[in-house]
Coordinates of C-alpha atoms and ligand atoms in Angstrom, one line a residue:
Chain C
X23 CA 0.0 0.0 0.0
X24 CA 3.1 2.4 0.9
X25 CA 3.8 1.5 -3.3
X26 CA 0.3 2.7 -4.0
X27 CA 0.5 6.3 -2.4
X28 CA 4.0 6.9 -3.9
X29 CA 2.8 6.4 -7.0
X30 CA 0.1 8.2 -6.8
X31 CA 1.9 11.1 -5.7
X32 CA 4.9 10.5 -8.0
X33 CA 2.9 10.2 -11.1
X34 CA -0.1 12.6 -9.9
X35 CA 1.1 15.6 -12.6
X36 CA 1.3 13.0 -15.4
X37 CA -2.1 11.5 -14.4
X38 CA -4.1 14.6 -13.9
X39 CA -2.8 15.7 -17.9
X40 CA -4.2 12.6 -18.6
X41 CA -7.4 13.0 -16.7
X42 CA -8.3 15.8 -18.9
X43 CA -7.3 14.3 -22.2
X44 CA -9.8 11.4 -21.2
X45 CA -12.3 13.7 -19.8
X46 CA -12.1 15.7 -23.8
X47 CA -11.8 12.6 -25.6
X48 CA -15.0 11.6 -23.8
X49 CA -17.3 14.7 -23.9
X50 CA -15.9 15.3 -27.7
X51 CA -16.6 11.7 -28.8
X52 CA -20.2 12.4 -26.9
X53 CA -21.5 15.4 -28.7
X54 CA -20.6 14.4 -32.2
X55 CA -22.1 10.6 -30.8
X56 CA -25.5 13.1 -29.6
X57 CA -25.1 14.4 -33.1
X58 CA -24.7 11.1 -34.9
X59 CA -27.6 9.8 -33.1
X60 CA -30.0 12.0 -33.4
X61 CA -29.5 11.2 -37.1
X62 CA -29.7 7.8 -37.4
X63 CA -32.8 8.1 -35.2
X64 CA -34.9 9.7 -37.4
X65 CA -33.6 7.3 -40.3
X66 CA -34.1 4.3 -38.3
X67 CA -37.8 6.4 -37.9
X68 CA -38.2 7.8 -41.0
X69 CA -41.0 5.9 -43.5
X70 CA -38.1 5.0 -45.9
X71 CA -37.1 1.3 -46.2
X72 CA -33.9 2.1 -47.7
X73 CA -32.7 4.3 -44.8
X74 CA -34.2 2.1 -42.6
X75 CA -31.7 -0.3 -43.7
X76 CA -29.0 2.1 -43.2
X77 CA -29.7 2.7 -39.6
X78 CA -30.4 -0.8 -38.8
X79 CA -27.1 -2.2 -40.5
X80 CA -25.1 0.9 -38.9
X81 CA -26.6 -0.5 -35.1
X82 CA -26.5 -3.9 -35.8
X83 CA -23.1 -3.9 -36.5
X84 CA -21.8 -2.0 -33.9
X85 CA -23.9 -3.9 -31.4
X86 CA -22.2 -7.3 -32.5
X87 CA -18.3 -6.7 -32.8
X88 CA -16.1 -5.6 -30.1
X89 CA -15.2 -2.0 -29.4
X90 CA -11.6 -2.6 -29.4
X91 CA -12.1 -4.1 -32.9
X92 CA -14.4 -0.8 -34.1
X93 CA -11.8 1.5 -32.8
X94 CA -8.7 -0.3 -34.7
X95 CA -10.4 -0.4 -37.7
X96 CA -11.8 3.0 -37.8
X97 CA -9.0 4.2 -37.0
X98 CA -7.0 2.5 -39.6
X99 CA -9.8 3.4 -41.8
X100 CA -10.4 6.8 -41.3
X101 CA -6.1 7.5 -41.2
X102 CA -6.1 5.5 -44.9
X103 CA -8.6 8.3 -46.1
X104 CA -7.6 11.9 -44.1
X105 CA -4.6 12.5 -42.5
X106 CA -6.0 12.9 -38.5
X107 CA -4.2 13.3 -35.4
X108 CA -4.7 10.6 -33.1
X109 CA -7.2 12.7 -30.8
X110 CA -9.2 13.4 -33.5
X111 CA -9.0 9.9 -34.8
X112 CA -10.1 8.4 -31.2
X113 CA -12.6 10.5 -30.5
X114 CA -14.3 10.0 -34.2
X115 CA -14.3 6.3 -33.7
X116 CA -15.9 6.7 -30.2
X117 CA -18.4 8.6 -31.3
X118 CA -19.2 6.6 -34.0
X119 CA -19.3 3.7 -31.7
X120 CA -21.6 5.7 -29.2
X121 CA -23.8 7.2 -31.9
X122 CA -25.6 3.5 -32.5
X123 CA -26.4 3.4 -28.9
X124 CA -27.6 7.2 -28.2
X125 CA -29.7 6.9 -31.2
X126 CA -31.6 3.9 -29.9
X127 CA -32.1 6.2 -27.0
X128 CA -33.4 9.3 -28.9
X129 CA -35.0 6.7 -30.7
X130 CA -37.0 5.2 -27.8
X131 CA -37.5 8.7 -26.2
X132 CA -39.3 9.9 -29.6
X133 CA -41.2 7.2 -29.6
X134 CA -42.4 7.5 -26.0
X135 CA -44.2 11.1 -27.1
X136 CA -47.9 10.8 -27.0
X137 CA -49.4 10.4 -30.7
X138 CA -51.8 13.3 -29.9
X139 CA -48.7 15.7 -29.1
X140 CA -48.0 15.7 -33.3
X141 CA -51.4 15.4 -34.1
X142 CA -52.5 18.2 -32.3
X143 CA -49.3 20.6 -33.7
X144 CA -49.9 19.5 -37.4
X145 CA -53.6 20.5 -36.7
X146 CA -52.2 23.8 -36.1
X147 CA -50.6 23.8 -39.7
X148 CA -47.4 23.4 -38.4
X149 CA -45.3 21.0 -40.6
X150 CA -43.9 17.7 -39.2
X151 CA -40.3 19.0 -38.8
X152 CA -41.3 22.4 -37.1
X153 CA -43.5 19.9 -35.0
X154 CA -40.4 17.6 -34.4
X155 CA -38.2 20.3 -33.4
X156 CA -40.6 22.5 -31.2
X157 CA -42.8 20.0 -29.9
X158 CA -41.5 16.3 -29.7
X159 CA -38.2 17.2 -29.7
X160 CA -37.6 19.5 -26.3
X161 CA -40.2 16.4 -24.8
X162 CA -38.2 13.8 -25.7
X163 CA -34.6 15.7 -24.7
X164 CA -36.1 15.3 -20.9
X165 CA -37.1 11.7 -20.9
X166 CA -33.4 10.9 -22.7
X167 CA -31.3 12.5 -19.7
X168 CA -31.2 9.4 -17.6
X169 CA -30.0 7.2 -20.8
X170 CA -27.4 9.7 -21.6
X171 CA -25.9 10.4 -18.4
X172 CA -25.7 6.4 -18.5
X173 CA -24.4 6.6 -21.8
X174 CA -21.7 9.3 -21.1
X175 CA -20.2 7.0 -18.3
X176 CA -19.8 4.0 -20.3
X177 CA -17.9 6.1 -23.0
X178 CA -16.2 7.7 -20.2
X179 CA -15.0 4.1 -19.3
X180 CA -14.4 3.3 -22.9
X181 CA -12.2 6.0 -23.5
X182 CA -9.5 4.0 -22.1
X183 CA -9.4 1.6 -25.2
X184 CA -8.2 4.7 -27.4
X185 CA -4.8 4.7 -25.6
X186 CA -4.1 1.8 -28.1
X187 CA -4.2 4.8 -30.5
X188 CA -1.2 6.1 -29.0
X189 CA -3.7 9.3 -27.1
X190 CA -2.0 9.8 -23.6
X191 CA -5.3 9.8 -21.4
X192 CA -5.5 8.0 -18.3
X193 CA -5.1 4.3 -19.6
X194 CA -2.1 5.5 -21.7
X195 CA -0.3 7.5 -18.9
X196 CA -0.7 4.3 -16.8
X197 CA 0.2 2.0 -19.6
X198 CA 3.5 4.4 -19.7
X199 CA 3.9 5.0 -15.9
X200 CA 4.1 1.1 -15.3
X201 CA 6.5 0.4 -18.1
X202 CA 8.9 3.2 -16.2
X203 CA 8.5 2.2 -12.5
X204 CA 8.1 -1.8 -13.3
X205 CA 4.8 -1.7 -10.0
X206 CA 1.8 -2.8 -12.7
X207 CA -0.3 -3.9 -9.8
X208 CA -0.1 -0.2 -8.0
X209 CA -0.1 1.9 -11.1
X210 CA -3.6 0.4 -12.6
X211 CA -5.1 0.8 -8.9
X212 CA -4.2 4.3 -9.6
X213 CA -5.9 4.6 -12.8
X214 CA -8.9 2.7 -11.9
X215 CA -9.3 4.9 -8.5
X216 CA -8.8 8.1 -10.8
X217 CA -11.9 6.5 -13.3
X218 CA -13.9 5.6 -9.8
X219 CA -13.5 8.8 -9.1
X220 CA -14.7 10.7 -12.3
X221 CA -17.6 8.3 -12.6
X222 CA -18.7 9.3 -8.9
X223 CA -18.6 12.8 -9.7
X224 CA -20.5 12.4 -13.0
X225 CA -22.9 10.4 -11.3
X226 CA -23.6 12.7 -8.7
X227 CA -23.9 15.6 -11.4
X228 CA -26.7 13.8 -13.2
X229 CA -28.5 12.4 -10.6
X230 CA -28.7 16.7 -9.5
X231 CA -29.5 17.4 -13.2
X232 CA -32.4 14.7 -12.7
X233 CA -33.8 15.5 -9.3
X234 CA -34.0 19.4 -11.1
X235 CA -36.0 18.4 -13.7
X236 CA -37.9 16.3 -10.9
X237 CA -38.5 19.4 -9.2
X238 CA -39.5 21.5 -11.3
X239 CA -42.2 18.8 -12.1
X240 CA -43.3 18.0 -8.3
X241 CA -43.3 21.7 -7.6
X242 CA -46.2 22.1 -10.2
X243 CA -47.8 19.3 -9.3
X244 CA -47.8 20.4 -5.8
X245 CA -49.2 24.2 -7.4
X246 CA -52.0 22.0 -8.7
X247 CA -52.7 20.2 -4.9
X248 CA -52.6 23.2 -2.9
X249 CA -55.4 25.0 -5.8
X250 CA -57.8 21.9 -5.6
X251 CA -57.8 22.0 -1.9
Chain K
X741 CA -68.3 26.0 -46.5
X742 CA -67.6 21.8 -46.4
X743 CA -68.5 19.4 -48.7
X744 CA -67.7 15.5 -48.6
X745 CA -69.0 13.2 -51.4
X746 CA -68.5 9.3 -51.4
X747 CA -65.7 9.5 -49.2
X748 CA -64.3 5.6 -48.1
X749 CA -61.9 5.3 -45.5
X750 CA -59.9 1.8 -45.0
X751 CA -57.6 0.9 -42.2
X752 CA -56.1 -2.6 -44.2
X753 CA -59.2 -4.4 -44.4
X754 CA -61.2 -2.6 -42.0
X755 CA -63.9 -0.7 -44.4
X756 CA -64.5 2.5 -41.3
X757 CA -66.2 4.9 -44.2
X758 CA -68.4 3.8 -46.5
X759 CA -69.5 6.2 -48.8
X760 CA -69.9 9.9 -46.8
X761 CA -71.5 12.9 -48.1
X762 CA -71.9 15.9 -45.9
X763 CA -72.5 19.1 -46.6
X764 CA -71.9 21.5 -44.0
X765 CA -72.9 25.7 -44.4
X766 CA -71.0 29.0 -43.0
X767 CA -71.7 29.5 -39.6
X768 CA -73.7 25.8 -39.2
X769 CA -73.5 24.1 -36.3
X770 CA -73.3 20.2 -36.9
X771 CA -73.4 17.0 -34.1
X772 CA -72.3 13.6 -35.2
X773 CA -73.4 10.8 -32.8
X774 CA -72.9 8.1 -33.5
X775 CA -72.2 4.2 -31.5
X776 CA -68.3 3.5 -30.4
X777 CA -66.2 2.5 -33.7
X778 CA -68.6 4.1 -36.0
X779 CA -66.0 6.3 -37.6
X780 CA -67.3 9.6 -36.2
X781 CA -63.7 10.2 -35.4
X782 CA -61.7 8.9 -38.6
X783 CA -64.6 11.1 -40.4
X784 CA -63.0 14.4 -38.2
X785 CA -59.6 13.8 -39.0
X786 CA -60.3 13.4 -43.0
X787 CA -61.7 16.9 -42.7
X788 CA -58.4 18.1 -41.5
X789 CA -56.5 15.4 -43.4
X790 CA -55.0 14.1 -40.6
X791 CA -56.4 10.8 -42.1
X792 CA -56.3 10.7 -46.1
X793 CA -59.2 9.3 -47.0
X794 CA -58.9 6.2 -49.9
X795 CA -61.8 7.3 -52.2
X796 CA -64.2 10.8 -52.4
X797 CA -63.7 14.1 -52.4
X798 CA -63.6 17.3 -50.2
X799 CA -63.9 21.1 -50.7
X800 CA -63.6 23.2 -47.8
X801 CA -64.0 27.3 -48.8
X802 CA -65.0 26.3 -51.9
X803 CA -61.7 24.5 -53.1
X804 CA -61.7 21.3 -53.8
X805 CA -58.5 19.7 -51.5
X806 CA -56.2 17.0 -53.2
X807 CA -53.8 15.3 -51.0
X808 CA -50.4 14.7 -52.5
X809 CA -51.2 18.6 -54.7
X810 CA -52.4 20.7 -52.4
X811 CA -50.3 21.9 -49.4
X812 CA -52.3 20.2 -46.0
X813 CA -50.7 22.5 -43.8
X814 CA -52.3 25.5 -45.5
X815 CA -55.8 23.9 -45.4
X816 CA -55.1 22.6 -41.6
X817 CA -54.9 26.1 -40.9
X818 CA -58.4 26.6 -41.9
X819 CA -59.6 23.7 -39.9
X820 CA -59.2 24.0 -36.4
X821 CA -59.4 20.7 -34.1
X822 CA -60.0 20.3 -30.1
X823 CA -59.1 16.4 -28.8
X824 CA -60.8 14.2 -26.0
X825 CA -57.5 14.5 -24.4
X826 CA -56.6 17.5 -24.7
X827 CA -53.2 17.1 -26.2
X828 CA -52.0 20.5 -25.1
X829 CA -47.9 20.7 -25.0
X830 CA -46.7 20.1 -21.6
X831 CA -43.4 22.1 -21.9
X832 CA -45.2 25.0 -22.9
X833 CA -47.4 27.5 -20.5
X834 CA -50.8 28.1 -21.5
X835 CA -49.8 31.4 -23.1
X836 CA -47.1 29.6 -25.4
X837 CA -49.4 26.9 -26.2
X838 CA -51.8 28.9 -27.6
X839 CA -48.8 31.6 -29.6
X840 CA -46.9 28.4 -30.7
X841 CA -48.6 28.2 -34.1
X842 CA -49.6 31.9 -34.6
X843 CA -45.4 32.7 -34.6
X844 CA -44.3 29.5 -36.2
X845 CA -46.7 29.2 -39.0
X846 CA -48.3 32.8 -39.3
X847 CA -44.9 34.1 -38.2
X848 CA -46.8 37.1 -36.4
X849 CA -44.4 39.0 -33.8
X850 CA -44.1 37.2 -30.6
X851 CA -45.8 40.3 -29.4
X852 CA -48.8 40.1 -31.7
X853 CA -49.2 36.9 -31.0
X854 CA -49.3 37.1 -27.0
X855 CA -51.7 39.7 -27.5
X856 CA -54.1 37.8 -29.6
X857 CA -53.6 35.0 -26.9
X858 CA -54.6 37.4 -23.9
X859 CA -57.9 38.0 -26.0
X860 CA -58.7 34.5 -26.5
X861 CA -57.5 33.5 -23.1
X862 CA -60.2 36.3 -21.7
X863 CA -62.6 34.7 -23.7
X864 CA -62.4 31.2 -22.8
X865 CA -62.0 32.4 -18.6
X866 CA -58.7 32.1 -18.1
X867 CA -57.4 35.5 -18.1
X868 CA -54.9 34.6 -15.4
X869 CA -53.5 31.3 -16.4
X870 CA -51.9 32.6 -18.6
X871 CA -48.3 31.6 -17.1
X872 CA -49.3 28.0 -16.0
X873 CA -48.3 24.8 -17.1
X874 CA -50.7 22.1 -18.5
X875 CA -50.0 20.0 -15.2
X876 CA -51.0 23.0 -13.0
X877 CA -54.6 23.1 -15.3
X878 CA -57.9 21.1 -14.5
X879 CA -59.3 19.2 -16.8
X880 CA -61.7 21.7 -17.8
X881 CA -59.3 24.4 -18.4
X882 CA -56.9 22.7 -20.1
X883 CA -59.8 22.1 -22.5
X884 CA -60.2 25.1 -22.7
X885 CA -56.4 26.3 -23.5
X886 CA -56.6 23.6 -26.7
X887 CA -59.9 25.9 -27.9
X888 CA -58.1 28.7 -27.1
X889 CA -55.2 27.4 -29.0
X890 CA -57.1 26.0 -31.8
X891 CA -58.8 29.8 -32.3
X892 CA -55.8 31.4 -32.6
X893 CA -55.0 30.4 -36.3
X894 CA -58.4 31.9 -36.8
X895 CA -59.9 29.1 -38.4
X896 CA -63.0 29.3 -40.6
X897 CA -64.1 26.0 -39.1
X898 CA -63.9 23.7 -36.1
X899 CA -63.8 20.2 -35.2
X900 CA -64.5 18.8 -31.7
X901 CA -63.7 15.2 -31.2
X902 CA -65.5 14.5 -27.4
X903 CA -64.0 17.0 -25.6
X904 CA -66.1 16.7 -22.9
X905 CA -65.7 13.0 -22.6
X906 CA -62.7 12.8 -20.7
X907 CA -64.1 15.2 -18.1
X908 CA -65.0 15.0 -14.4
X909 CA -69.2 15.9 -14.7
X910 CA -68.6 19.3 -13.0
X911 CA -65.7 20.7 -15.4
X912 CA -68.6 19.4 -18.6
X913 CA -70.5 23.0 -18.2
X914 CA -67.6 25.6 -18.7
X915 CA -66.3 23.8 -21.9
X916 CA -70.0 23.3 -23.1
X917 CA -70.1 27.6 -22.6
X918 CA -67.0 28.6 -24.3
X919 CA -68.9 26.6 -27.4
X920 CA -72.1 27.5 -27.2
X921 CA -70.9 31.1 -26.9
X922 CA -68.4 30.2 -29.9
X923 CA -71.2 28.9 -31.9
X924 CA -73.2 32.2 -31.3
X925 CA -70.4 34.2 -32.6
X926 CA -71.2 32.4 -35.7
X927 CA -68.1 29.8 -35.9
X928 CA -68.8 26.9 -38.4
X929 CA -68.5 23.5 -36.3
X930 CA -68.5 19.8 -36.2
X931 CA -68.8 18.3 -33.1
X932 CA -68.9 14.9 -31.9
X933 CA -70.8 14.4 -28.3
X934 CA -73.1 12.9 -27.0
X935 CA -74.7 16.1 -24.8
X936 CA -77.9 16.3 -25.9
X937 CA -78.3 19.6 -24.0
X938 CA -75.6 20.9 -25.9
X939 CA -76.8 19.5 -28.9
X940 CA -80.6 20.8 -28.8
X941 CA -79.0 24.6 -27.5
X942 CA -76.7 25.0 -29.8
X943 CA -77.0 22.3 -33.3
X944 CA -78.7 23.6 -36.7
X945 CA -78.3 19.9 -37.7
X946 CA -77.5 16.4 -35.8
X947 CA -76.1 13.4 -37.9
X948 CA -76.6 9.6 -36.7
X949 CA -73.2 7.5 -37.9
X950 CA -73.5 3.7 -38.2
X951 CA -71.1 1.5 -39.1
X952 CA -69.5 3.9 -41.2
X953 CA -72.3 5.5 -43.2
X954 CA -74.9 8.1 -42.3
X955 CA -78.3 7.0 -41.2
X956 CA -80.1 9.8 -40.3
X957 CA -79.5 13.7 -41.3
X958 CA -81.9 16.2 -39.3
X959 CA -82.2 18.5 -36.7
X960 CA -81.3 17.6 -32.9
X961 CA -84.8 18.2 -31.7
X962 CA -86.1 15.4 -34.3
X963 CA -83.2 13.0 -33.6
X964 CA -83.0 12.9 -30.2
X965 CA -86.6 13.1 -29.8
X966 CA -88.1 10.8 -33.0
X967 CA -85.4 9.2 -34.4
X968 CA -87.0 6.7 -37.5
X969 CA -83.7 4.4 -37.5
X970 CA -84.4 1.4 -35.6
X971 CA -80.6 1.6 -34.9
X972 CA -80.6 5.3 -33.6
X973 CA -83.3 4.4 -31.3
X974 CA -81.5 1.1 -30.0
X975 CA -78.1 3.7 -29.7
X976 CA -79.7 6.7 -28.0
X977 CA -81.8 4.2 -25.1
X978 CA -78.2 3.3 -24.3
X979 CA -76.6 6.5 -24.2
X980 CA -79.3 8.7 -22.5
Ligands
ATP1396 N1 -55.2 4.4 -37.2 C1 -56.0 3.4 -37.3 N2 -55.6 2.2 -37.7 C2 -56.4 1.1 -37.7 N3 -57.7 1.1 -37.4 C3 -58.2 2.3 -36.9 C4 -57.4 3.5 -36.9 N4 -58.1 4.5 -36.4 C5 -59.4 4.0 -36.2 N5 -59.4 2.7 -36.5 C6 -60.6 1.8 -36.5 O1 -61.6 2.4 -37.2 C7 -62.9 2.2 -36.6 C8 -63.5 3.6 -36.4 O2 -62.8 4.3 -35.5 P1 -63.2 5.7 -35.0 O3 -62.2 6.1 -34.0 O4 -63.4 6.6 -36.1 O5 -64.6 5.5 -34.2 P2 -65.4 6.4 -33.3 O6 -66.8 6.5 -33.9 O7 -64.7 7.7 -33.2 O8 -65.5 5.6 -32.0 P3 -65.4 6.2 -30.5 O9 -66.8 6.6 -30.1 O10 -65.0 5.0 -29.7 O11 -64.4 7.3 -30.4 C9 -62.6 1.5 -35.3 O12 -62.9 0.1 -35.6 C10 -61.2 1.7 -35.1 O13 -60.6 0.6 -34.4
MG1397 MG1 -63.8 8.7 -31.5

């Protein structure tokens, strides 16, 4: 244990460079994933068979194959077609890994909307995107919060796999740090107590993110008690 | 101001309309009645083309409308509509509910718009809700935001699905008003319901719907009172 808090004080410089190349590679990979999803949501929901297909394919496949496998081969493939620096490489690959997961959650949260929420706004004369975007939209964003924050940790956790890309986040510096001080067994506690932690804090920053939403729900509800009585 | 002819509406096999004609006049006042599954509803929602009917035609403002030509958001915001459940948006305050369409689709200023929503907000009673949520609303009130709503696209004609249906009995009356005092300010409407009150107040004309075709065409006094369809009498012993 005496091993575990020298390194942790030895490499803590090193490791907290790291922390925030894991913490950009992850929020990067997780808006261009939100991005990506949102996309292939509306194909996979869209009344065309060939796109359809397309989102289908895109999920099944990144459902059956190992991420480690997605990320060398995107990489690979992406570097064979643009010249991309390993950052943007990793983080491309995660996202595209992600994206087949968040859009089976906008996907499900769309779907969740009452029917009569887009009847009612083409009624209006509104058209169906306008109607997507002001009405179902915003709705569904809500009911996808919990999903995502879920979501953002296991890319969080993921992250790690783009060290094999040569990226110097957390994974990587302790991948380096152990090959220098010869402790494997110490340095990976490290690392894994420096991911324990960042999921804890993420965790606790959606669950306040969630009981505000609740709130702001309850409290009208409790408008609507105190009126009735 | 409406006119259907030999309209058929299919779900698959299901055969819900079978041959509708309907004629409804500027400043009219029709109730459909009509047993559960009848297709007083699916008949609604062809008038606003939320449902495309299969076969028939129908002119509203003296245009004939052709799904597929003519643009269906310009003739939905002719037609306005008010659901049995309200469907009001529950992000939205009553006040944004009801200026939603008016700025999106109208593109009046947000200011206009707010005003014209005050107005119609007085008019329907709910001067000061203007600021509350759907889930802060009673039944009855949020009923009477979607009317509110509906009336801001000034529509030349409006469609009631029920709207009382899904009401506690006490919040039925102050819906009922805001229409009947609607109908006197000379709005065309179709409504399906099953208040005969309403119906003998308010209705120039009362339709019976069975199984998809019309079976009797006359005013609310006869029809409620001496219906000549066997069926409409079986239908109205249960329902009154
Ligand atoms: N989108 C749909 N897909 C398939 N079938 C439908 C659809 N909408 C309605 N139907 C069917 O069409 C028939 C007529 O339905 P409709 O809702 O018009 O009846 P209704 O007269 O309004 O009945 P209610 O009094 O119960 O509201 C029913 O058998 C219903 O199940
Ligand atoms: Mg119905």
């Amino acid at each position: 244990m005496i091993d575990f808090w020298e390194i942790l004080q030895e490499h803590f410089v090193p490791f907290l460079n790291a922390t925030g190349m894991t913490l950009k590679l992850t929020s990067v990979s997780l808006v261009l994933a939100m991005v990506l999803g949102l996309l292939v949501a509306f194909l996979k929901l869209s009344d065309n068979r060939a796109l359809n297909w397309v989102a289908h394919v895109y999920i099944a496949v990144i459902r059956g194959t190992p991420l480690i496998v997605q990320l060398m081969f995107l990489y690979f493939g992406i570097t064979s077609i643009v010249v991309l620096p390993s950052f943007w490489a990793g983080s491309l690959a995660l996202a595209i890994h992600s994206g087949a997961y968040v859009a089976e959650i906008f996907r499900g949260a769309i779907q969740s909307i009452d029917k009569g929420q887009m009847e009612a706004s083409r009624s209006l004369g509104v058209s169906h995107w306008k109607s997507m975007r002001l009405v179902i939209l915003p709705q569904a964003f809500r009911r996808a919060v919990p999903p995502l924050g879920n979501q953002f940790i296991i890319g969080l956790k993921d992250s790690s796999l783009v060290a094999y890309l040569g990226v110097a986040e957390l994974y990587g510096a302790a991948l380096s740090a152990q090959a220098e001080n010869f402790q494997p067994f110490e340095t990976y506690m490290v690392a894994g107590l420096y991911y324990l932690v960042l999921v804890l804090i993420f965790t606790l920053l959606v669950q306040r993110l969630e009981s505000r939403m609740d709130k702001a729900n309850s409290g009208r509800q409790r408008d609507t008690r105190t009126r009735i009585a | 101001m409406i006119h259907v002819r030999g309209l058929h509406k299919h779900f698959g096999a299901l055969h819900v309309l079978k041959g509708i004609d309907l004629d409804v006049e500027q400043s009219e006042v029709v109730v459909l009645i009509g047993p559960s599954g009848s297709g007083k509803s699916t008949l609604l929602r062809c008038l606003n083309f939320l449902e495309i009917a299969q076969e028939g035609t129908i002119e509203l403002l003296g245009k004939s409308v052709v799904p597929g030509k003519d643009d269906l958001d310009d003739v939905r915001e002719h037609v306005g509509m008010v659901f049995q459940h309200f469907n009001l948006f529950p992000h939205m305050s009553a006040i944004e509910n009801i200026t939603m369409a008016p700025i999106n689709v109208k593109k009046l200023s947000k200011e206009e718009a707010r005003a014209t929503a005050r107005d119609l907000l007085q008019r329907v009673g709910l001067a000061d809700k203007e600021d509350s949520y759907p889930s802060q609303l009673s039944g009855g009130q949020k009923q009477r935001v979607a009317i509110a709503r509906a009336l801001a696209m000034s529509p030349d004609v409006m469609l009631f699905d029920e709207v009382t249906s899904a009401l506690d009995p006490e919040l039925v009356g102050e819906v009922l008003q805001v229409m009947k005092d609607l109908a006197k300010s000379g709005m065309t409407m179709v409504v399906v319901t099953h208040e005969m009150g309403f119906a003998r107040e308010v209705a120039d004309r009362a339709i019976m719907l069975d199984d998809g075709q019309i079976i009797e065409d006359t005013t609310p006094e006869l029809l409620f009172t001496a219906p000549t369809h066997e069926r409409t009498q079986r239908f109205l012993s249960q329902v009154l």
